[in-house]
Coordinates of C-alpha atoms in Angstrom, one line a residue:
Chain A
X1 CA -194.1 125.9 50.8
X2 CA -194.9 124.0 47.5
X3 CA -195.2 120.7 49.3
X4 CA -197.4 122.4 51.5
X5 CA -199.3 123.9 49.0
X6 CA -199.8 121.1 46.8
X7 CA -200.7 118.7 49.4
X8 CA -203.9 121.4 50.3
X9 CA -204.7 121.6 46.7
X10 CA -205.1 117.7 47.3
X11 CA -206.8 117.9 50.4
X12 CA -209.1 120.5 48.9
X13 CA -210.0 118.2 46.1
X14 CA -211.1 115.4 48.0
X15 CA -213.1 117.3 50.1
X16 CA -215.1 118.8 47.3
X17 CA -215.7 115.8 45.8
X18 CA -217.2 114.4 49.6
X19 CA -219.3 117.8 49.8
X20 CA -220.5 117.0 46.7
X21 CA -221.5 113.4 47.6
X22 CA -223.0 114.9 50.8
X23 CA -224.8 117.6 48.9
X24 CA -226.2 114.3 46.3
X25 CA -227.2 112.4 49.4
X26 CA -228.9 115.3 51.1
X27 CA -230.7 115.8 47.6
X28 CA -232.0 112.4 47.7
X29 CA -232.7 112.3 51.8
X30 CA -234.9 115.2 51.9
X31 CA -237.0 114.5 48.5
X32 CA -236.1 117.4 46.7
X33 CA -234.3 115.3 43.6
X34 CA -237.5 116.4 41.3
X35 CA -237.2 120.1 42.3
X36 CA -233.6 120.1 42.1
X37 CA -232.7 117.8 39.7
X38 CA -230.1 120.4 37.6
X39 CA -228.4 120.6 41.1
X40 CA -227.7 116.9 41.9
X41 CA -227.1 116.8 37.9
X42 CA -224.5 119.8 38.3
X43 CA -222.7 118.2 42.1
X44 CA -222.8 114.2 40.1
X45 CA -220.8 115.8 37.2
X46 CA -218.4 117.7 39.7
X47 CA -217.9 114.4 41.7
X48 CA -217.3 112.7 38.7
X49 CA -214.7 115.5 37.1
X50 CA -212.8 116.1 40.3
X51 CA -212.5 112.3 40.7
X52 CA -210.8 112.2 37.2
X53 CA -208.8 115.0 37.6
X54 CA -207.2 113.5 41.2
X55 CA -207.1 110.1 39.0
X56 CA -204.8 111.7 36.4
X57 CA -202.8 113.7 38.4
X58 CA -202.0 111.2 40.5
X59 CA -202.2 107.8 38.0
X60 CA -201.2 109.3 34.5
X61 CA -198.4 111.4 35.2
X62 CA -196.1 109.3 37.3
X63 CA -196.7 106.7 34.3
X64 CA -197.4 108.8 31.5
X65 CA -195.1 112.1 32.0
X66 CA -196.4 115.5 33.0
X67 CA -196.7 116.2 29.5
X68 CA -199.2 113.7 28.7
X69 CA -200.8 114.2 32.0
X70 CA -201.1 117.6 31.6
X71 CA -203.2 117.1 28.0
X72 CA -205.3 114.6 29.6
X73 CA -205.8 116.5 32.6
X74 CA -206.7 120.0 30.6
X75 CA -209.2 118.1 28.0
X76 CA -211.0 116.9 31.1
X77 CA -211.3 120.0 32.9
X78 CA -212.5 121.8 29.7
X79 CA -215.1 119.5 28.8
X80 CA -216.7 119.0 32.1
X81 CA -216.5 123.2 32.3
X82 CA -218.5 123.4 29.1
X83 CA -220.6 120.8 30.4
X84 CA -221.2 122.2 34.0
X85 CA -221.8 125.6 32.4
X86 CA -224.7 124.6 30.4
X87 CA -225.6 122.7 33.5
X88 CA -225.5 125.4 35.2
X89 CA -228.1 127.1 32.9
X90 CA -230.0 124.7 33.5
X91 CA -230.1 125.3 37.6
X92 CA -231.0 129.0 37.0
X93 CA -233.5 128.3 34.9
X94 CA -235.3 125.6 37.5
X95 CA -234.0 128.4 40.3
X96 CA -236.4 130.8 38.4
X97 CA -239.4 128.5 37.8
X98 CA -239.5 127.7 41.2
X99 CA -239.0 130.6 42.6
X100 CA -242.1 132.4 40.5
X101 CA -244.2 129.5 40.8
X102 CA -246.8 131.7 42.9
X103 CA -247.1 134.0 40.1
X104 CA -248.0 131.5 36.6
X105 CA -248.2 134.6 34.6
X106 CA -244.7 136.4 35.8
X107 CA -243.1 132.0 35.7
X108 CA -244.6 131.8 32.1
X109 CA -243.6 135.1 30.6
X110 CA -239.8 135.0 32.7
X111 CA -239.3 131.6 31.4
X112 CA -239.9 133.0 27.3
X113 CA -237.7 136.0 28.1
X114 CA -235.1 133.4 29.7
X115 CA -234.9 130.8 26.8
X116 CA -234.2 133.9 24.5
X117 CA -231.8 135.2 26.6
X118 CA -230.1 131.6 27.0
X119 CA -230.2 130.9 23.1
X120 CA -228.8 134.5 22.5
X121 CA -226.2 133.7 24.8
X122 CA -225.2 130.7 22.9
X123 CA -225.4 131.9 19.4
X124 CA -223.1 134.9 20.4
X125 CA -220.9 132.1 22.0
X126 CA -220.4 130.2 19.3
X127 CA -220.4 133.3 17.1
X128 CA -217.6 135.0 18.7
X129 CA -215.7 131.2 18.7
X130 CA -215.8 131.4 14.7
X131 CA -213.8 134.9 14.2
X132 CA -211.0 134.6 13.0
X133 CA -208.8 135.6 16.1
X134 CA -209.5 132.7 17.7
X135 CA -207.4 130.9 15.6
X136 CA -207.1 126.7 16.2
X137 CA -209.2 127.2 19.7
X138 CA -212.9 127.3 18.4
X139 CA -213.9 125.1 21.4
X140 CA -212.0 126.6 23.8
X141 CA -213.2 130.1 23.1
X142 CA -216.9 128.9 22.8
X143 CA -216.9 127.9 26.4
X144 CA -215.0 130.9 27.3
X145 CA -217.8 132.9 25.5
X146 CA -220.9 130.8 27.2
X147 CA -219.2 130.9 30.6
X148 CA -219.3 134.9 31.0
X149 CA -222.8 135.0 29.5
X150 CA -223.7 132.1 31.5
X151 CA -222.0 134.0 34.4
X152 CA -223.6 137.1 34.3
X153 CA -227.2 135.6 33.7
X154 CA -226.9 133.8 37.1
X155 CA -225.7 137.5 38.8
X156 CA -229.3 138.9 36.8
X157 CA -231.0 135.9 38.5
X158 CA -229.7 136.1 42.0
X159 CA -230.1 140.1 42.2
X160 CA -234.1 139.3 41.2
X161 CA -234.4 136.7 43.8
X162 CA -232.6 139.2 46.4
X163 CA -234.6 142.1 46.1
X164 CA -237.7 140.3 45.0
X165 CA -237.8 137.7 47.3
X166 CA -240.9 139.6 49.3
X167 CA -243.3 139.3 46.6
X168 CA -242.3 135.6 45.9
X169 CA -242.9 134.4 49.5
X170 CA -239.5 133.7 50.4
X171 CA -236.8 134.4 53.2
X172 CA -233.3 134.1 52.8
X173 CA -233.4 130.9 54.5
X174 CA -235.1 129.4 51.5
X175 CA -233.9 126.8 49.6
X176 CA -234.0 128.6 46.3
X177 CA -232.2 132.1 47.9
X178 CA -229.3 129.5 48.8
X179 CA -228.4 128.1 45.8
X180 CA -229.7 131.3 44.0
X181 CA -226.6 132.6 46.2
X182 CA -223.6 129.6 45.4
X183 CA -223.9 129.8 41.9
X184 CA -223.9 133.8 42.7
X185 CA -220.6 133.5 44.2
X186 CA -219.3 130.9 41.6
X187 CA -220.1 133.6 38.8
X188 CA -218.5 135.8 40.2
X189 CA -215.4 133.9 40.9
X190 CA -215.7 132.3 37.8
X191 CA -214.9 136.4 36.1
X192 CA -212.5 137.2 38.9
X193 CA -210.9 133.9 37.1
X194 CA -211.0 134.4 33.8
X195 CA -209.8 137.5 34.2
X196 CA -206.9 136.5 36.8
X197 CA -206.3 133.6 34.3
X198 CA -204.0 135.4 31.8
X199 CA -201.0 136.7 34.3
X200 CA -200.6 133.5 36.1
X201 CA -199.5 131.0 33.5
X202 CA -198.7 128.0 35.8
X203 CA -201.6 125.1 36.5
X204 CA -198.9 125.2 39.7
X205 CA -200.3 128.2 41.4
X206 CA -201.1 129.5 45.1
X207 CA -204.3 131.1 43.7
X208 CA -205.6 127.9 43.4
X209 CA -205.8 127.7 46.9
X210 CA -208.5 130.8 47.1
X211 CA -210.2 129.2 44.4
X212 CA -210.5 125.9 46.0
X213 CA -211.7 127.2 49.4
X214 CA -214.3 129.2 47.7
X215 CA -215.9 126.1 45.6
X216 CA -215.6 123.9 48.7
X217 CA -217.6 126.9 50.8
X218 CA -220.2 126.9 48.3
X219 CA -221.0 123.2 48.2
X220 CA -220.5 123.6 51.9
X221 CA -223.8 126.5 51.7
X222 CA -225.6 124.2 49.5
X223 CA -225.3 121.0 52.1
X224 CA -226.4 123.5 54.8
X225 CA -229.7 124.8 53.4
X226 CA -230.4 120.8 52.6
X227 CA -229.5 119.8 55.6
X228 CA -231.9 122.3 57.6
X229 CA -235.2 122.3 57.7
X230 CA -236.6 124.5 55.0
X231 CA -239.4 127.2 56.6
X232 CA -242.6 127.2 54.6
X233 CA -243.4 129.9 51.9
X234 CA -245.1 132.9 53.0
X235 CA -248.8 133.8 52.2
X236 CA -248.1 136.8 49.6
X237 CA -250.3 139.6 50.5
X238 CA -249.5 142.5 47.8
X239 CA -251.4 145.7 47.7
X240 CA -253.8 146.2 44.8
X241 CA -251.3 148.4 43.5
X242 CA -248.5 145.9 43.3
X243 CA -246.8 146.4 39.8
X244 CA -245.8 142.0 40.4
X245 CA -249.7 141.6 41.0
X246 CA -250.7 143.6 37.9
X247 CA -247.8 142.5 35.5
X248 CA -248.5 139.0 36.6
X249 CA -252.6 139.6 35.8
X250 CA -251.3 140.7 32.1
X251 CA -249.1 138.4 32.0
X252 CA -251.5 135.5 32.6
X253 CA -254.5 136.8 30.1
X254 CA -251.7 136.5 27.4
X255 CA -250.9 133.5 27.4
X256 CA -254.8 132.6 27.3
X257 CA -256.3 131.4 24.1
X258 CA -258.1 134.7 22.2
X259 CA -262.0 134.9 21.5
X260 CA -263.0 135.5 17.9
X261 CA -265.1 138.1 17.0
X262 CA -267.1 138.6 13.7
X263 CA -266.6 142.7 12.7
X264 CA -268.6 142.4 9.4
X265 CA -269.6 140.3 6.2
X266 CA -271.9 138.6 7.8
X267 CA -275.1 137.4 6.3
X268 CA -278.3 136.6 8.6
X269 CA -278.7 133.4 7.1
X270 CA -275.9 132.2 9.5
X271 CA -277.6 133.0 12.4
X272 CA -280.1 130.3 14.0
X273 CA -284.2 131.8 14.1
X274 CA -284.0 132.4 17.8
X275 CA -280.7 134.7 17.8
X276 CA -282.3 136.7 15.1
X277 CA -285.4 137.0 16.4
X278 CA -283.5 138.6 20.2
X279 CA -281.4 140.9 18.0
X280 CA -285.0 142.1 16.2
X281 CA -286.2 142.4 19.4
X282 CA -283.0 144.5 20.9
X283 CA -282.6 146.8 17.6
X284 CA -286.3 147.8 18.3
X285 CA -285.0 149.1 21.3
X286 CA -282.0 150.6 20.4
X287 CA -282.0 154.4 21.2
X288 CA -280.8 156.5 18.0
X289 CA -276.6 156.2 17.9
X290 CA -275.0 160.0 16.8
X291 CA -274.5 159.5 13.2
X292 CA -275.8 156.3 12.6
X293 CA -279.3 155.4 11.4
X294 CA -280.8 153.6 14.0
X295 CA -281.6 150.2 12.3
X296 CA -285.0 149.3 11.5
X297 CA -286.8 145.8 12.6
X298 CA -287.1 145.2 8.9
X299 CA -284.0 144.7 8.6
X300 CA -283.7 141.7 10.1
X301 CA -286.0 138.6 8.6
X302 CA -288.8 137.6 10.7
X303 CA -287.6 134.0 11.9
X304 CA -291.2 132.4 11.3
X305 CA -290.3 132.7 7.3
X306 CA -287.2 131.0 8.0
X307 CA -285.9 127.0 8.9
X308 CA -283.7 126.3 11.1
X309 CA -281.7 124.0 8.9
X310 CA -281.4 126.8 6.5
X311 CA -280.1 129.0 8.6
X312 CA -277.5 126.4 9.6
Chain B
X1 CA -229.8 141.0 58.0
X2 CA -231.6 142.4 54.8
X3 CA -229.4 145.1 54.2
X4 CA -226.1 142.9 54.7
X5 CA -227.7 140.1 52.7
X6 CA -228.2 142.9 49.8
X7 CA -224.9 144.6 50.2
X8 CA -223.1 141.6 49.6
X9 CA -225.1 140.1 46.5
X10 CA -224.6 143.6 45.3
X11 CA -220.9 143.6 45.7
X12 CA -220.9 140.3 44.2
X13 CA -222.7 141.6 41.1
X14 CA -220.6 144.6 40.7
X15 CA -217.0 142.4 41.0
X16 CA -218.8 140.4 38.5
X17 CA -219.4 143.5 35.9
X18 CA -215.5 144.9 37.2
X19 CA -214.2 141.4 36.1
X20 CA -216.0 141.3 33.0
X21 CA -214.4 144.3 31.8
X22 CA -211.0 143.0 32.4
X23 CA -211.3 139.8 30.5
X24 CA -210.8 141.0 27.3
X25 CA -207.8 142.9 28.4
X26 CA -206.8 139.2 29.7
X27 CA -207.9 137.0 27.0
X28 CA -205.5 139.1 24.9
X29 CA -203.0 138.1 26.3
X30 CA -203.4 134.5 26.6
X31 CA -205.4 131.9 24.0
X32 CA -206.6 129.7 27.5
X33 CA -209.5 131.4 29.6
X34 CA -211.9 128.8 30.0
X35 CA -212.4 128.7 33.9
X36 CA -214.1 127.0 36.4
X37 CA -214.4 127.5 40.3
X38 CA -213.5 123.9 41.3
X39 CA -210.5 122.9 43.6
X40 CA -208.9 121.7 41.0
X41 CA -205.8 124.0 39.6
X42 CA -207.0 125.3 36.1
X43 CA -205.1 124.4 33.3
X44 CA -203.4 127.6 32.0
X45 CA -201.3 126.6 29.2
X46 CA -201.8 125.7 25.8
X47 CA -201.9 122.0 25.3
X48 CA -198.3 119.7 24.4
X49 CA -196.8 122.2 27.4
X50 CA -193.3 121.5 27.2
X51 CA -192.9 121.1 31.2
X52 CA -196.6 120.1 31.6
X53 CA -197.6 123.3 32.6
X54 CA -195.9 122.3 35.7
X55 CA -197.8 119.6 36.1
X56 CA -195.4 117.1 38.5
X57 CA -195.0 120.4 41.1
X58 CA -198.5 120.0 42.9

């Protein structure tokens, strides 16, 4: 049953890293490297990790001893996790920018919400490394840390791409649902994990069987929705009433440069003859305001008595 | 299609928050919980393992 077992732990792990290099090819193949980039990024760096993890189990430790092995093998697989897992960031945060890019004012103000959220996430990662509880594992505990928050901001993301996806233009056979729903499911297996982690102390486990069919299915979704043909983006028709239309409409006059307006102090010398001689003109017709003298044409300098260059 | 499509990101979201509330139960018990969903086994021991964390059985 071990044999067994261990040879489809194998098995699994070369075909994870051949999904991967699929997935990278299909990247590439169907020109959507500059949209995708974190993606490819995320499946070179699994290639890569799984390929050295195979290499070590299978090189190191007949030469080296299991012991040995195992050290190599587990300072690997930690730093390529904390590596994937700000990776990963990365993907949501391309996932998100892409998938608001109809709405500039929702993309813009999502994107400042997201970087807080993200640099949150870290500090509290690295904060709760430093206690000390987590005596002599500072790293490991970090990653632990930005792993769950990373985890649970990809969940936020793909529930707003799920039951937003109308107003965005989408259909689940978009590109940006699919991989909005693989890194879903690797969240959420990634918690199952970490909470499964502690009452299964063996790296020889038939666990890691579930585990390794589920990473090989999601590479396996992500190959499919590059594979097939992606169906254009919707025209988004949203009522008047739309709370996306009208939060993106506030949205985009934020972000916009302010006008400056002069509320008092100011002398008529700074105005030029011609702008002094239409306000005369227009407080001359200025009906009475309640409780405010209505100003008199005196008040302003007739422009004849006046230079331009002094004005200026 | 919706409403299966739905469902299931929603029962992915709430096993997410379920799990979440186990881990500390679980990181108390153990000093490694750094995970990923690979093929790969996960370590699960501390490093210098006397066995290798059972490394030579898989």
């Amino acid at each position: 049953m071990r044999l067994v077992s261990g040879n489809l732990v194998r098995l699994l792990g070369y075909t994870e890293v051949f999904l991967c290099i699929v997935g990278l090819g299909l990247l590439v193949a169907r020109k959507q490297w500059r949209d995708y980039s974190w993606l490819g990024t995320f499946l070179g760096i699994r290639a890569g990790s799984s390929l050295l993890l195979i290499g070590i189990h299978q090189i190191v430790s007949p030469l080296f001893g299991a012991r040995a092995a195992y050290n190599y093998y587990a300072c690997v697989y930690w730093a390529t996790a904390a590596i994937e897992s700000v990776v990963t960031l990365m993907i949501v945060y391309s996932v998100f920018k892409l998938a608001m890019a109809p709405l500039k004012g929702l993309q813009t103000l999502g994107m400042l919400v997201f970087k807080w959220a993200a640099g949150i996430s870290v500090a509290v990662a690295l904060g709760n490394a430093f206690t000390p509880n987590s005596a002599g594992s500072y790293l490991l505990t970090a990653i632990s840390q930005l792993q769950r928050t990373q985890s649970i901001l990809t969940l936020c993301l793909l529930l707003f791409v799920t039951f937003a996806i109308r107003p965005m233009g989408l259909s689940y056979s978009s590109r940006i649902f699919g991989v909005g729903l693989g890194l879903g499911i690797m969240s959420t297996t990634d918690l199952v994990q970490s909470a499964w982690t502690a009452y299964h102390q063996s790296i020889n486990s038939t666990y890691n069987l579930i585990f390794g069919v589920v990473s090989c299915s999601i590479f396996m979704l992500w190959n499919v929705y590059f594979a097939l043909p992606e169906p254009k983006r919707r025209i988004i028709v949203l009522p008047t009433t739309s709370p996306f239309l009208r939060w993106n409409q506030i949205s985009q006059a934020l972000g916009d440069e302010p006008g400056f307006v002069a509320v008092g102090g100011v002398p008529p010398e700074v105005f030029a003859p011609a702008e002094l001689e239409i306000m005369r003109r227009a407080s001359a017709k200025m009906p009475a305001a309640a409780g405010f003298p209505m100003p008199k044409v005196t008040d302003f300098p007739a422009s004849a008595k006046r230079a331009a260059s002094s004005a200026i | 299609m919706k409403t299966i499509v739905r469902s299931f990101v929603v029962v992915l979201a709430l096993t997410g928050a379920i799990a979440t509330t186990a881990i500390p139960a679980a990181s108390a018990k153990t000093s490694v919980s750094a995970v990923k969903t690979s093929a790969m086994p996960q370590p699960r021991c501390p490093l210098n393992s006397p066995d290798g964390c059972g490394m030579n059985q898989w």
